[in-house]
Short mmCIF file of C-alpha atoms in Angstrom, two decimals:
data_model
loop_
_atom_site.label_atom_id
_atom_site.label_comp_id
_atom_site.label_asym_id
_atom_site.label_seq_id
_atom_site.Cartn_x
_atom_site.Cartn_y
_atom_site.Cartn_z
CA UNK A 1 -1.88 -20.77 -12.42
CA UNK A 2 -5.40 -20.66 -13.67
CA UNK A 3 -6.60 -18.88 -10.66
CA UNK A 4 -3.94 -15.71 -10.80
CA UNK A 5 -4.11 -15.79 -14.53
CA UNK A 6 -8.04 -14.67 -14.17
CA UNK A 7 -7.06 -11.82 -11.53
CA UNK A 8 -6.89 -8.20 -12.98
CA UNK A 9 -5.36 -6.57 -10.01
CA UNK A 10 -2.60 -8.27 -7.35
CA UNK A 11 -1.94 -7.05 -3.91
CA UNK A 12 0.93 -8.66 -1.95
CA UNK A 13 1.09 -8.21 1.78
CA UNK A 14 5.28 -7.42 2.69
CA UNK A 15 4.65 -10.74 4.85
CA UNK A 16 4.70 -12.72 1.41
CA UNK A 17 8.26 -11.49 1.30
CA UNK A 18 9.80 -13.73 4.12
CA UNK A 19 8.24 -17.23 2.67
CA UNK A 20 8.42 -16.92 -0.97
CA UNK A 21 10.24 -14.54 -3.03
CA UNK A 22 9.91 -16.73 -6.36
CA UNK A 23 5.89 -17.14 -6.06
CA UNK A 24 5.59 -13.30 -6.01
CA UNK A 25 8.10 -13.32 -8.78
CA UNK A 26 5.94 -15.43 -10.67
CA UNK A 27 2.60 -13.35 -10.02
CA UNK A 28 4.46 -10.03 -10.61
CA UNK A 29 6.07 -11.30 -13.71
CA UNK A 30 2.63 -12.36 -15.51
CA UNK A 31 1.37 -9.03 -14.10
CA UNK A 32 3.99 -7.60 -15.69
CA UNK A 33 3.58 -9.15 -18.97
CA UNK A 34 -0.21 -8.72 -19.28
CA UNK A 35 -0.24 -5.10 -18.13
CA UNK A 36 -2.03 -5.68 -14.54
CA UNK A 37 -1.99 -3.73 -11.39
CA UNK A 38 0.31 -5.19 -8.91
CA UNK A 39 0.04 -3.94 -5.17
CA UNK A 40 3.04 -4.36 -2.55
CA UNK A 41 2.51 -3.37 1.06
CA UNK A 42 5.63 -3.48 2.79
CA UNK A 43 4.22 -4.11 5.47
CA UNK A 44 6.46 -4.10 8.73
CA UNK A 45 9.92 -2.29 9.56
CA UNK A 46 11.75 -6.20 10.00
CA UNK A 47 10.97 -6.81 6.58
CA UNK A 48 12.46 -4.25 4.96
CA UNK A 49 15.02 -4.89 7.60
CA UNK A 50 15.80 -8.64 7.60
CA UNK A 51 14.38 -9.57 4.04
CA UNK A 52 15.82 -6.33 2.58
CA UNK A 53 16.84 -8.51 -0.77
CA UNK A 54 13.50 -9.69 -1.10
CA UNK A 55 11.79 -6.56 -1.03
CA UNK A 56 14.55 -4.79 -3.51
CA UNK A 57 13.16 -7.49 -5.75
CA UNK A 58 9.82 -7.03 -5.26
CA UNK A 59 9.70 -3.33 -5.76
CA UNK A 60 10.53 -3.19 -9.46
CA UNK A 61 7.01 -4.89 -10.17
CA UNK A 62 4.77 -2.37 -7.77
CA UNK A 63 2.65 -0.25 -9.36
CA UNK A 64 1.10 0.78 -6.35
CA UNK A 65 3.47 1.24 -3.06
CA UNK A 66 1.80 1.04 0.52
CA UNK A 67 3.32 1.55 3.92
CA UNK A 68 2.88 3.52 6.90
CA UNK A 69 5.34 5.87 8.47
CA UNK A 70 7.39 3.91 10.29
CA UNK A 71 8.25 1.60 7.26
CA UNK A 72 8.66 4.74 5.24
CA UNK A 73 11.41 5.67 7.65
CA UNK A 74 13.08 2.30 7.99
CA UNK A 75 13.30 2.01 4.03
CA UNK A 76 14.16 5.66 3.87
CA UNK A 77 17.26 4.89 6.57
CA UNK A 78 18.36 2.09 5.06
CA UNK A 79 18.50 3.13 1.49
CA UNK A 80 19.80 6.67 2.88
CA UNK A 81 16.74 8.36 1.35
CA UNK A 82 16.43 11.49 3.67
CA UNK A 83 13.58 12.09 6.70
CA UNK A 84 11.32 14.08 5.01
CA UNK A 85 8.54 11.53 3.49
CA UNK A 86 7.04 13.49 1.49
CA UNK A 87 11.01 13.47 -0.49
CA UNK A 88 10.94 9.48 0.56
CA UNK A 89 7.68 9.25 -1.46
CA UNK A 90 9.04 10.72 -4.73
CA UNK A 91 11.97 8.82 -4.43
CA UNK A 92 10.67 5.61 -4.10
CA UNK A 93 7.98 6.51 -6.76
CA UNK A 94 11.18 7.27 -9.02
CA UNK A 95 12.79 4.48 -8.72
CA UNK A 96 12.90 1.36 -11.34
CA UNK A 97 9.86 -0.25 -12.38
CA UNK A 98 9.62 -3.06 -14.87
CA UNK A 99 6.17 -2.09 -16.17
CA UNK A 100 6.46 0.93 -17.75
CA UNK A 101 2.91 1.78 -19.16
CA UNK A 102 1.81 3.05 -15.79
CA UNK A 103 3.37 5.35 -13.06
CA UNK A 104 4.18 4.12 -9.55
CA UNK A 105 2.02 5.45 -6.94
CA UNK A 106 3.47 5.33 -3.68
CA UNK A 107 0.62 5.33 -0.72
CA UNK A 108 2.66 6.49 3.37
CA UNK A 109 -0.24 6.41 5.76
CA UNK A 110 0.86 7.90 8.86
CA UNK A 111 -1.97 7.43 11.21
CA UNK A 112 -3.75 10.85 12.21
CA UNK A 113 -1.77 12.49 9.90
CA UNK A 114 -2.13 13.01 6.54
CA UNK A 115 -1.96 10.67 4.06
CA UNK A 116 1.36 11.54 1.37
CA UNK A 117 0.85 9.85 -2.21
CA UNK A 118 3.17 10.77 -4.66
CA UNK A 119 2.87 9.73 -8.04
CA UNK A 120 4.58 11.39 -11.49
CA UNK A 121 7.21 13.68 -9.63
CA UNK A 122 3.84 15.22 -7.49
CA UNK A 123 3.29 14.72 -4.44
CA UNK A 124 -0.48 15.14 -2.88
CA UNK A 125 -1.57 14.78 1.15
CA UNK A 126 -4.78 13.87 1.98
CA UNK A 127 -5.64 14.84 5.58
CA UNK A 128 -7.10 12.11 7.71
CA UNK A 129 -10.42 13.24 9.38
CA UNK A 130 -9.90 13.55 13.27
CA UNK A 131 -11.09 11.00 15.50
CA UNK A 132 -12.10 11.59 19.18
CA UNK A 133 -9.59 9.77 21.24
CA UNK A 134 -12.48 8.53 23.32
CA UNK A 135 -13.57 6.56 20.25
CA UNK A 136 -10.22 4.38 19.40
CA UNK A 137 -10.42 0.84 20.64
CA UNK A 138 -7.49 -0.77 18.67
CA UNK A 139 -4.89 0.65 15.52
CA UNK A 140 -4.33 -3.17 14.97
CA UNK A 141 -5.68 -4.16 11.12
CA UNK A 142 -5.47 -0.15 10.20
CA UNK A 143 -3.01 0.08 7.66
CA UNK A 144 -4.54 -3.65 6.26
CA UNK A 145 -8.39 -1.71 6.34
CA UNK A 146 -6.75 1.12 4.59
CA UNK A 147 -5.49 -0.54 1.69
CA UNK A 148 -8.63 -2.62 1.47
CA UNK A 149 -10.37 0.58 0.90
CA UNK A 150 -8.30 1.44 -1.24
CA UNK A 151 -8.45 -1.27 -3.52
CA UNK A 152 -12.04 -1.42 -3.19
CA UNK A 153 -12.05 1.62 -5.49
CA UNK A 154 -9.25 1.39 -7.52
CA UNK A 155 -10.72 -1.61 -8.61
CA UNK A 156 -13.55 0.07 -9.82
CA UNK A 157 -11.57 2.60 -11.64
CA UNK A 158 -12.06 5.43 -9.55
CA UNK A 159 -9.30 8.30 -8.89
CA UNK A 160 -6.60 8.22 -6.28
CA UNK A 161 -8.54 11.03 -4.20
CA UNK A 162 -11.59 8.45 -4.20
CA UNK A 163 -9.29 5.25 -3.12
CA UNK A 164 -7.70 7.54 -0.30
CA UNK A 165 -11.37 8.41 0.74
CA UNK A 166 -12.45 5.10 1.43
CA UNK A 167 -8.71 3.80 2.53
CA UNK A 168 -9.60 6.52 5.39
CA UNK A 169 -13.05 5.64 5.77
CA UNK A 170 -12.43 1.71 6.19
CA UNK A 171 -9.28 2.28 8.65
CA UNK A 172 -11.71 4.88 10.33
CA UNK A 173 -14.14 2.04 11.00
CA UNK A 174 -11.46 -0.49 12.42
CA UNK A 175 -9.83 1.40 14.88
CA UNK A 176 -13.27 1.99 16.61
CA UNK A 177 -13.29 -2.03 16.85
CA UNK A 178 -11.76 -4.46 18.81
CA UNK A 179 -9.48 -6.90 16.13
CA UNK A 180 -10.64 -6.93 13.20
CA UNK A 181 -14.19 -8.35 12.45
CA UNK A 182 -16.58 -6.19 10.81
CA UNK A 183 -19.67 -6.28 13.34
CA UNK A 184 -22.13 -4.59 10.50
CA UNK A 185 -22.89 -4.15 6.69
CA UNK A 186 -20.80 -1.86 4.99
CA UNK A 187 -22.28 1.86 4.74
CA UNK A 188 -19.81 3.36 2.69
CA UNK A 189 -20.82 6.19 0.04
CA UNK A 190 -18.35 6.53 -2.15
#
C-alpha cells in the first residue's frame, strides 16, 4: 500500500486485466480519490475479447487510453462503435470516467500510420516519421516503447504533442532491434 500510495502517475498493462481485476480496482480507486493519472493499455485483441468485463471495469478509471489499431477495432466491433478510429477515439474518450477533474485522452497507435489522440471532443493525428523497410528488425515491444515514451514526458508535464514525439521516437528505436533490450544510452532530445 505504501509503495502505490507514493506513485503520482499509474500505468496498467491490459495483461493486468486477466489476473486481477480487484488489485487494479484498488490502485485506480486511490488514484481516483487523490486526483492521479491512471494509464490503461489495453493491450491485446483477446483481452478485450475474453476479459471483456474486466476491461469495462477498468475503463471508467483511465485517464489516459492506449492501444493500437487492431485493439481499437476489436473494442470498436464489440461495443458496435463504427470503423472509422478516428470516431472510435472520440467515443471511447466520451465515455464514463469516474475522475472527473481531467479529460480522457485516448492514444490508437497504428504502426506507420499516424498516431489518432482524441481528447475533449478533438481529435489530433500525429504522423509517424517513415522508416526504411531495410531498417525494421522486429515490431515486438513497439506499442510497450511507445507508451514508455510517452510517459516519460507526461511525467514531466509536457504537452500531448511532446509525449507523442518521444512515444514515436522510443518505438522508432525498438523496431530497429532485435527483442527488446536497449543496446545504448538514451539520446533523446525532447
Amino acid at each position: 500500500k505504501q509503495i502505490y500510495e507514493a506513485a503520482k502517475y499509474y500505468y496498467i498493462a491490459g495483461f493486468f486485466l486477466t489476473v486481477s481485476i480487484e488489485s487494479l480496482k484498488i490502485v485506480a480507486e486511490h488514484a481516483v480519490a487523490t486526483n492521479k493519472v491512471f494509464c490503461l493499455n489495453l493491450s491485446a485483441p483477446f483481452i478485450i475479447d475474453f476479459f471483456g468485463d474486466n476491461v469495462a471495469e477498468a475503463i471508467p478509471y483511465a485517464d489516459y487510453l492506449f492501444c493500437n489499431e487492431s485493439e481499437a477495432e476489436t473494442y470498436a466491433k464489440k461495443h458496435n462503435l463504427g470503423e472509422d478510429l478516428k470516431e472510435v477515439a472520440l467515443k471511447v474518450a466520451a465515455l464514463p470516467k469516474k475522475n472527473t477533474s481531467r479529460p480522457r485522452t485516448v492514444v490508437f497507435t497504428q504502426g506507420d500510420k499516424s498516431t489518432i489522440v482524441a481528447v475533449e471532443g478533438k481529435v489530433t493525428e500525429y504522423a509517424v516519421e517513415p522508416l526504411s523497410k531495410d531498417l525494421l528488425v522486429d515490431t515486438n515491444g513497439a506499442g510497450d516503447a511507445f507508451v514508455g515514451g510517452f510517459l516519460s514526458q507526461l511525467v514531466q508535464g509536457k504537452d500531448i504533442e511532446a509525449a507523442v514525439k518521444a512515444g514515436h521516437f522510443a518505438a522508432r528505436y525498438i523496431i530497429q532491434v532485435s527483442g527488446t533490450t536497449l543496446s545504448k544510452d538514451c539520446d533523446y532530445k525532447a
